[in-house]
mmCIF file of C-alpha atoms in Angstrom:
data_model
loop_
_atom_site.group_PDB
_atom_site.id
_atom_site.type_symbol
_atom_site.label_atom_id
_atom_site.label_comp_id
_atom_site.label_asym_id
_atom_site.label_seq_id
_atom_site.Cartn_x
_atom_site.Cartn_y
_atom_site.Cartn_z
ATOM 1 C CA ASP B 1 -25.617 -32.150 0.208
ATOM 2 C CA ILE B 2 -23.779 -28.788 0.297
ATOM 3 C CA VAL B 3 -25.294 -26.377 -2.301
ATOM 4 C CA MET B 4 -22.716 -23.978 -3.942
ATOM 5 C CA THR B 5 -24.189 -20.766 -5.381
ATOM 6 C CA GLN B 6 -22.108 -18.337 -7.540
ATOM 7 C CA SER B 7 -22.824 -14.766 -8.470
ATOM 8 C CA PRO B 8 -22.906 -13.201 -10.977
ATOM 9 C CA ASP B 9 -23.642 -15.752 -13.666
ATOM 10 C CA SER B 10 -21.645 -13.691 -16.035
ATOM 11 C CA LEU B 11 -19.637 -10.483 -16.106
ATOM 12 C CA ALA B 12 -17.829 -8.344 -18.688
ATOM 13 C CA VAL B 13 -14.724 -6.520 -17.418
ATOM 14 C CA SER B 14 -12.350 -4.270 -19.317
ATOM 15 C CA LEU B 15 -8.746 -5.392 -19.946
ATOM 16 C CA GLY B 16 -6.654 -4.380 -16.913
ATOM 17 C CA GLU B 17 -9.625 -4.029 -14.689
ATOM 18 C CA ARG B 18 -10.696 -6.146 -11.671
ATOM 19 C CA ALA B 19 -13.038 -9.073 -11.902
ATOM 20 C CA THR B 20 -14.750 -10.434 -8.653
ATOM 21 C CA ILE B 21 -16.751 -13.572 -8.468
ATOM 22 C CA ASN B 22 -18.626 -14.704 -5.309
ATOM 23 C CA CYS B 23 -19.386 -18.201 -4.128
ATOM 24 C CA LYS B 24 -21.576 -19.220 -1.243
ATOM 25 C CA SER B 25 -21.876 -22.598 0.317
ATOM 26 C CA SER B 26 -25.126 -23.749 2.114
ATOM 27 C CA GLN B 27 -22.910 -25.172 4.974
ATOM 28 C CA SER B 28 -19.421 -24.268 6.345
ATOM 29 C CA VAL B 29 -16.605 -25.894 4.451
ATOM 30 C CA LEU B 30 -14.089 -25.162 7.120
ATOM 31 C CA ASN B 31 -12.055 -28.169 8.154
ATOM 32 C CA ARG B 32 -11.577 -27.866 12.009
ATOM 33 C CA SER B 33 -8.651 -30.147 12.183
ATOM 34 C CA ASN B 34 -6.393 -27.892 10.039
ATOM 35 C CA ASN B 35 -8.498 -24.692 9.920
ATOM 36 C CA LYS B 36 -8.535 -24.750 6.167
ATOM 37 C CA ASN B 37 -11.457 -24.068 3.908
ATOM 38 C CA PHE B 38 -11.944 -26.947 1.577
ATOM 39 C CA LEU B 39 -12.938 -24.754 -1.246
ATOM 40 C CA ALA B 40 -11.404 -24.684 -4.759
ATOM 41 C CA TRP B 41 -11.742 -22.567 -7.701
ATOM 42 C CA TYR B 42 -11.366 -23.859 -11.395
ATOM 43 C CA GLN B 43 -10.983 -22.119 -14.710
ATOM 44 C CA GLN B 44 -12.430 -23.691 -17.715
ATOM 45 C CA LYS B 45 -11.735 -22.611 -21.251
ATOM 46 C CA PRO B 46 -13.711 -23.977 -24.276
ATOM 47 C CA ARG B 47 -12.929 -27.549 -25.180
ATOM 48 C CA GLN B 48 -10.659 -28.065 -22.244
ATOM 49 C CA PRO B 49 -11.175 -29.753 -18.817
ATOM 50 C CA PRO B 50 -11.400 -27.483 -15.760
ATOM 51 C CA LYS B 51 -8.089 -26.237 -14.385
ATOM 52 C CA LEU B 52 -7.460 -25.964 -10.620
ATOM 53 C CA VAL B 53 -6.677 -22.322 -9.865
ATOM 54 C CA ILE B 54 -7.045 -21.892 -6.188
ATOM 55 C CA TYR B 55 -7.335 -24.420 -3.261
ATOM 56 C CA TRP B 56 -7.943 -23.954 0.499
ATOM 57 C CA ALA B 57 -9.934 -20.899 -0.641
ATOM 58 C CA SER B 58 -6.854 -18.754 -0.937
ATOM 59 C CA THR B 59 -3.833 -20.774 -2.179
ATOM 60 C CA ARG B 60 -2.847 -20.434 -5.669
ATOM 61 C CA GLN B 61 -2.029 -23.610 -7.494
ATOM 62 C CA SER B 62 1.511 -23.842 -8.907
ATOM 63 C CA GLY B 63 1.959 -21.906 -12.163
ATOM 64 C CA VAL B 64 -1.162 -19.708 -11.599
ATOM 65 C CA PRO B 65 -0.496 -15.951 -12.152
ATOM 66 C CA ASP B 66 -0.513 -13.887 -8.929
ATOM 67 C CA ARG B 67 -3.280 -11.743 -10.351
ATOM 68 C CA PHE B 68 -5.578 -14.562 -9.297
ATOM 69 C CA SER B 69 -6.401 -14.474 -5.613
ATOM 70 C CA GLY B 70 -9.037 -16.094 -3.318
ATOM 71 C CA SER B 71 -10.528 -15.130 0.033
ATOM 72 C CA GLY B 72 -13.231 -15.986 2.415
ATOM 73 C CA SER B 73 -14.109 -18.421 4.966
ATOM 74 C CA ALA B 74 -16.846 -20.799 6.074
ATOM 75 C CA THR B 75 -19.632 -20.186 3.700
ATOM 76 C CA ASP B 76 -18.607 -17.013 1.712
ATOM 77 C CA PHE B 77 -15.800 -16.833 -0.767
ATOM 78 C CA THR B 78 -14.521 -14.552 -3.529
ATOM 79 C CA LEU B 79 -12.239 -15.100 -6.558
ATOM 80 C CA THR B 80 -10.551 -11.931 -7.722
ATOM 81 C CA ILE B 81 -8.632 -11.359 -10.846
ATOM 82 C CA SER B 82 -6.839 -8.208 -10.190
ATOM 83 C CA SER B 83 -6.011 -7.054 -13.677
ATOM 84 C CA LEU B 84 -7.939 -8.939 -16.328
ATOM 85 C CA GLN B 85 -5.968 -10.334 -19.352
ATOM 86 C CA ALA B 86 -7.256 -11.668 -22.572
ATOM 87 C CA GLU B 87 -6.320 -15.125 -21.605
ATOM 88 C CA ASP B 88 -8.425 -15.107 -18.550
ATOM 89 C CA VAL B 89 -11.714 -15.260 -20.519
ATOM 90 C CA ALA B 90 -13.242 -18.434 -19.245
ATOM 91 C CA VAL B 91 -15.941 -19.876 -17.054
ATOM 92 C CA TYR B 92 -14.944 -20.067 -13.333
ATOM 93 C CA TYR B 93 -16.372 -22.705 -10.937
ATOM 94 C CA CYS B 94 -16.148 -22.970 -7.200
ATOM 95 C CA GLN B 95 -16.168 -26.464 -5.670
ATOM 96 C CA GLN B 96 -16.398 -27.752 -2.163
ATOM 97 C CA TYR B 97 -14.447 -30.838 -1.256
ATOM 98 C CA HIS B 98 -15.284 -30.659 2.440
ATOM 99 C CA SER B 99 -17.996 -33.323 2.415
ATOM 100 C CA PRO B 100 -19.083 -35.932 -0.163
ATOM 101 C CA PRO B 101 -20.869 -35.673 -2.320
ATOM 102 C CA TRP B 102 -18.512 -32.974 -3.578
ATOM 103 C CA THR B 103 -20.392 -30.179 -5.341
ATOM 104 C CA PHE B 104 -19.730 -27.374 -7.871
ATOM 105 C CA GLY B 105 -21.155 -23.953 -8.288
ATOM 106 C CA GLN B 106 -23.123 -23.197 -11.477
ATOM 107 C CA GLY B 107 -20.343 -21.269 -12.941
ATOM 108 C CA THR B 108 -19.486 -17.555 -13.798
ATOM 109 C CA LYS B 109 -18.569 -16.568 -17.387
ATOM 110 C CA VAL B 110 -15.906 -13.890 -17.567
ATOM 111 C CA GLU B 111 -15.768 -11.869 -20.702
ATOM 112 C CA ILE B 112 -13.908 -8.825 -21.904
ATOM 113 C CA LYS B 113 -15.971 -5.553 -22.116
ATOM 114 C CA GLN K 1 4.342 -36.409 -14.636
ATOM 115 C CA VAL K 2 0.655 -37.114 -13.757
ATOM 116 C CA THR K 3 -1.615 -38.023 -16.525
ATOM 117 C CA LEU K 4 -5.184 -39.468 -16.660
ATOM 118 C CA ARG K 5 -7.022 -40.772 -19.732
ATOM 119 C CA GLU K 6 -10.729 -41.690 -20.140
ATOM 120 C CA SER K 7 -11.869 -44.399 -22.395
ATOM 121 C CA GLY K 8 -15.155 -45.995 -23.258
ATOM 122 C CA PRO K 9 -17.877 -46.001 -25.896
ATOM 123 C CA ALA K 10 -18.740 -42.702 -27.553
ATOM 124 C CA LEU K 11 -22.360 -43.742 -28.203
ATOM 125 C CA VAL K 12 -24.763 -45.633 -26.028
ATOM 126 C CA LYS K 13 -28.334 -46.597 -26.490
ATOM 127 C CA PRO K 14 -30.971 -45.541 -23.872
ATOM 128 C CA THR K 15 -31.439 -48.130 -21.080
ATOM 129 C CA GLN K 16 -27.913 -49.606 -21.772
ATOM 130 C CA THR K 17 -25.068 -49.748 -19.239
ATOM 131 C CA LEU K 18 -22.028 -47.513 -19.606
ATOM 132 C CA THR K 19 -18.487 -48.629 -18.603
ATOM 133 C CA LEU K 20 -15.826 -45.985 -18.505
ATOM 134 C CA THR K 21 -12.161 -46.555 -17.700
ATOM 135 C CA CYS K 22 -9.764 -44.086 -16.334
ATOM 136 C CA THR K 23 -6.084 -45.114 -16.829
ATOM 137 C CA PHE K 24 -3.631 -42.984 -14.989
ATOM 138 C CA SER K 25 0.106 -42.636 -14.532
ATOM 139 C CA GLY K 26 2.465 -40.574 -12.381
ATOM 140 C CA PHE K 27 0.796 -41.597 -9.029
ATOM 141 C CA SER K 28 -0.375 -44.629 -7.143
ATOM 142 C CA LEU K 29 -3.770 -45.358 -5.725
ATOM 143 C CA ASN K 30 -1.906 -47.382 -3.183
ATOM 144 C CA ASN K 31 -0.643 -44.213 -1.426
ATOM 145 C CA ASP K 32 -2.469 -42.984 1.671
ATOM 146 C CA GLY K 33 -5.017 -40.248 0.987
ATOM 147 C CA VAL K 34 -4.936 -40.656 -2.819
ATOM 148 C CA CYS K 35 -8.222 -40.772 -4.612
ATOM 149 C CA VAL K 36 -9.714 -40.571 -8.082
ATOM 150 C CA SER K 37 -13.075 -38.941 -8.837
ATOM 151 C CA TRP K 38 -15.359 -38.968 -11.855
ATOM 152 C CA ILE K 39 -17.023 -35.789 -13.024
ATOM 153 C CA ARG K 40 -19.425 -35.208 -16.017
ATOM 154 C CA GLN K 41 -20.382 -32.074 -17.736
ATOM 155 C CA SER K 42 -23.437 -31.786 -19.931
ATOM 156 C CA PRO K 43 -23.088 -29.291 -22.847
ATOM 157 C CA GLY K 44 -23.236 -25.747 -21.549
ATOM 158 C CA LYS K 45 -23.653 -26.786 -17.880
ATOM 159 C CA ALA K 46 -21.460 -26.804 -14.814
ATOM 160 C CA PRO K 47 -19.424 -29.936 -13.887
ATOM 161 C CA GLU K 48 -21.111 -32.529 -11.839
ATOM 162 C CA TRP K 49 -19.159 -34.614 -9.479
ATOM 163 C CA LEU K 50 -20.253 -38.261 -9.802
ATOM 164 C CA ALA K 51 -18.146 -40.566 -7.609
ATOM 165 C CA ARG K 52 -14.893 -40.982 -5.779
ATOM 166 C CA ILE K 53 -12.827 -44.015 -4.835
ATOM 167 C CA ASP K 54 -10.173 -43.696 -2.205
ATOM 168 C CA TRP K 55 -6.796 -45.516 -1.717
ATOM 169 C CA ASP K 56 -8.328 -47.723 1.087
ATOM 170 C CA ASP K 57 -11.311 -48.618 -1.239
ATOM 171 C CA ASP K 58 -13.803 -46.305 0.347
ATOM 172 C CA LYS K 59 -16.345 -45.071 -2.294
ATOM 173 C CA TYR K 60 -18.691 -42.175 -2.383
ATOM 174 C CA TYR K 61 -21.372 -41.143 -4.880
ATOM 175 C CA THR K 62 -23.506 -38.120 -5.860
ATOM 176 C CA THR K 63 -26.788 -38.557 -4.181
ATOM 177 C CA SER K 64 -28.987 -38.264 -7.203
ATOM 178 C CA LEU K 65 -27.202 -41.049 -9.120
ATOM 179 C CA GLU K 66 -26.005 -43.407 -6.423
ATOM 180 C CA THR K 67 -28.316 -46.214 -7.265
ATOM 181 C CA ARG K 68 -27.012 -46.064 -10.877
ATOM 182 C CA LEU K 69 -23.250 -45.874 -10.241
ATOM 183 C CA THR K 70 -20.607 -48.258 -9.261
ATOM 184 C CA ILE K 71 -16.861 -47.205 -9.020
ATOM 185 C CA SER K 72 -13.925 -49.676 -8.695
ATOM 186 C CA LYS K 73 -10.280 -49.750 -9.041
ATOM 187 C CA ASP K 74 -7.486 -52.002 -10.281
ATOM 188 C CA THR K 75 -4.406 -50.742 -8.699
ATOM 189 C CA SER K 76 -2.151 -53.270 -10.551
ATOM 190 C CA LYS K 77 -3.464 -51.678 -13.801
ATOM 191 C CA ASN K 78 -3.509 -48.099 -12.536
ATOM 192 C CA GLN K 79 -7.208 -47.958 -13.652
ATOM 193 C CA VAL K 80 -10.499 -46.708 -12.142
ATOM 194 C CA VAL K 81 -13.773 -47.885 -13.677
ATOM 195 C CA LEU K 82 -17.092 -46.277 -13.356
ATOM 196 C CA ILE K 83 -20.168 -48.105 -14.283
ATOM 197 C CA MET K 84 -23.524 -46.286 -14.958
ATOM 198 C CA THR K 85 -26.700 -48.255 -15.564
ATOM 199 C CA ASN K 86 -29.874 -47.477 -17.267
ATOM 200 C CA LEU K 87 -28.666 -44.660 -19.426
ATOM 201 C CA ASP K 88 -30.966 -41.919 -20.486
ATOM 202 C CA PRO K 89 -30.290 -39.051 -23.190
ATOM 203 C CA VAL K 90 -29.934 -36.634 -20.194
ATOM 204 C CA ASP K 91 -26.734 -38.572 -19.338
ATOM 205 C CA THR K 92 -25.082 -37.243 -22.556
ATOM 206 C CA GLY K 93 -21.998 -35.283 -21.825
ATOM 207 C CA THR K 94 -18.260 -35.219 -21.346
ATOM 208 C CA TYR K 95 -17.094 -37.479 -18.613
ATOM 209 C CA TYR K 96 -13.813 -36.693 -16.850
ATOM 210 C CA CYS K 97 -11.724 -38.489 -14.297
ATOM 211 C CA ALA K 98 -9.417 -36.483 -12.032
ATOM 212 C CA ARG K 99 -6.915 -37.106 -9.222
ATOM 213 C CA CYS K 100 -7.608 -35.957 -5.723
ATOM 214 C CA ASN K 101 -6.390 -36.435 -2.222
ATOM 215 C CA VAL K 102 -8.319 -36.692 1.061
ATOM 216 C CA GLU K 103 -5.501 -36.413 3.562
ATOM 217 C CA VAL K 104 -6.319 -33.289 5.565
ATOM 218 C CA SER K 105 -2.837 -31.754 4.904
ATOM 219 C CA THR K 106 -2.888 -32.481 1.222
ATOM 220 C CA ALA K 107 -6.481 -32.232 0.223
ATOM 221 C CA ILE K 108 -6.483 -29.591 -2.556
ATOM 222 C CA GLY K 109 -9.377 -30.460 -4.676
ATOM 223 C CA LEU K 110 -9.087 -31.984 -8.186
ATOM 224 C CA ASP K 111 -5.661 -31.245 -9.282
ATOM 225 C CA TYR K 112 -5.129 -33.211 -12.438
ATOM 226 C CA TRP K 113 -7.831 -34.078 -14.922
ATOM 227 C CA GLY K 114 -8.038 -36.193 -18.017
ATOM 228 C CA GLN K 115 -9.175 -34.628 -21.348
ATOM 229 C CA GLY K 116 -12.490 -36.177 -21.004
ATOM 230 C CA ILE K 117 -14.560 -38.509 -23.156
ATOM 231 C CA LEU K 118 -17.884 -37.399 -24.813
ATOM 232 C CA VAL K 119 -20.625 -39.950 -24.316
ATOM 233 C CA THR K 120 -23.829 -39.468 -26.288
ATOM 234 C CA VAL K 121 -26.917 -41.358 -25.324
ATOM 235 C CA SER K 122 -29.116 -41.871 -28.326
ATOM 236 C CA SER K 123 -31.171 -44.599 -30.021
#
């Protein structure tokens, strides 16, 4: 199974500042047939299901503000919130959908400093 | 408009079998590449992917639970059923179903989720 490891477990960022979350996979999640990384990021707010934010490691899902961006390839990935807003307070998870069983990272809690 | 809704018992006794149903609309499990996954989340923990069923009836399970899980579909009813046997209190959590796609060009993860159903395992 592919193990997903996120860092840090939590971070506190001032409003308007940058938040950066890292995700590392134990194996490459690069799909050779289309050269896409099968890596997604989700945002989860209390009492809600996770919401898809980024797929293919760097493509924003429809309706997601452009302050959210993803980068990385193969085994190392980053989610960046360029200017943190109050509504971005949530737990963020990375997930690989390259090989079943699909697996999630342990989550990173983003709070306001 | 894509929607998914989980249904099933809220309370189950230890050693019993849990049957959950995901009823969906806005897409078809007959279409190439479409899949439905089940994910659970224990209180305060990360989501845990449990199982997936594809349009062609291929099935996949998480390694640690594969002997206890069975996933099936009824495309005429737009439903996916997850059966989990021999429940334990550690299986307490919110169970979600979500749409996915496994075609290389359209595989973007779990794009639509149900609201989830809280299942408590307790005597």
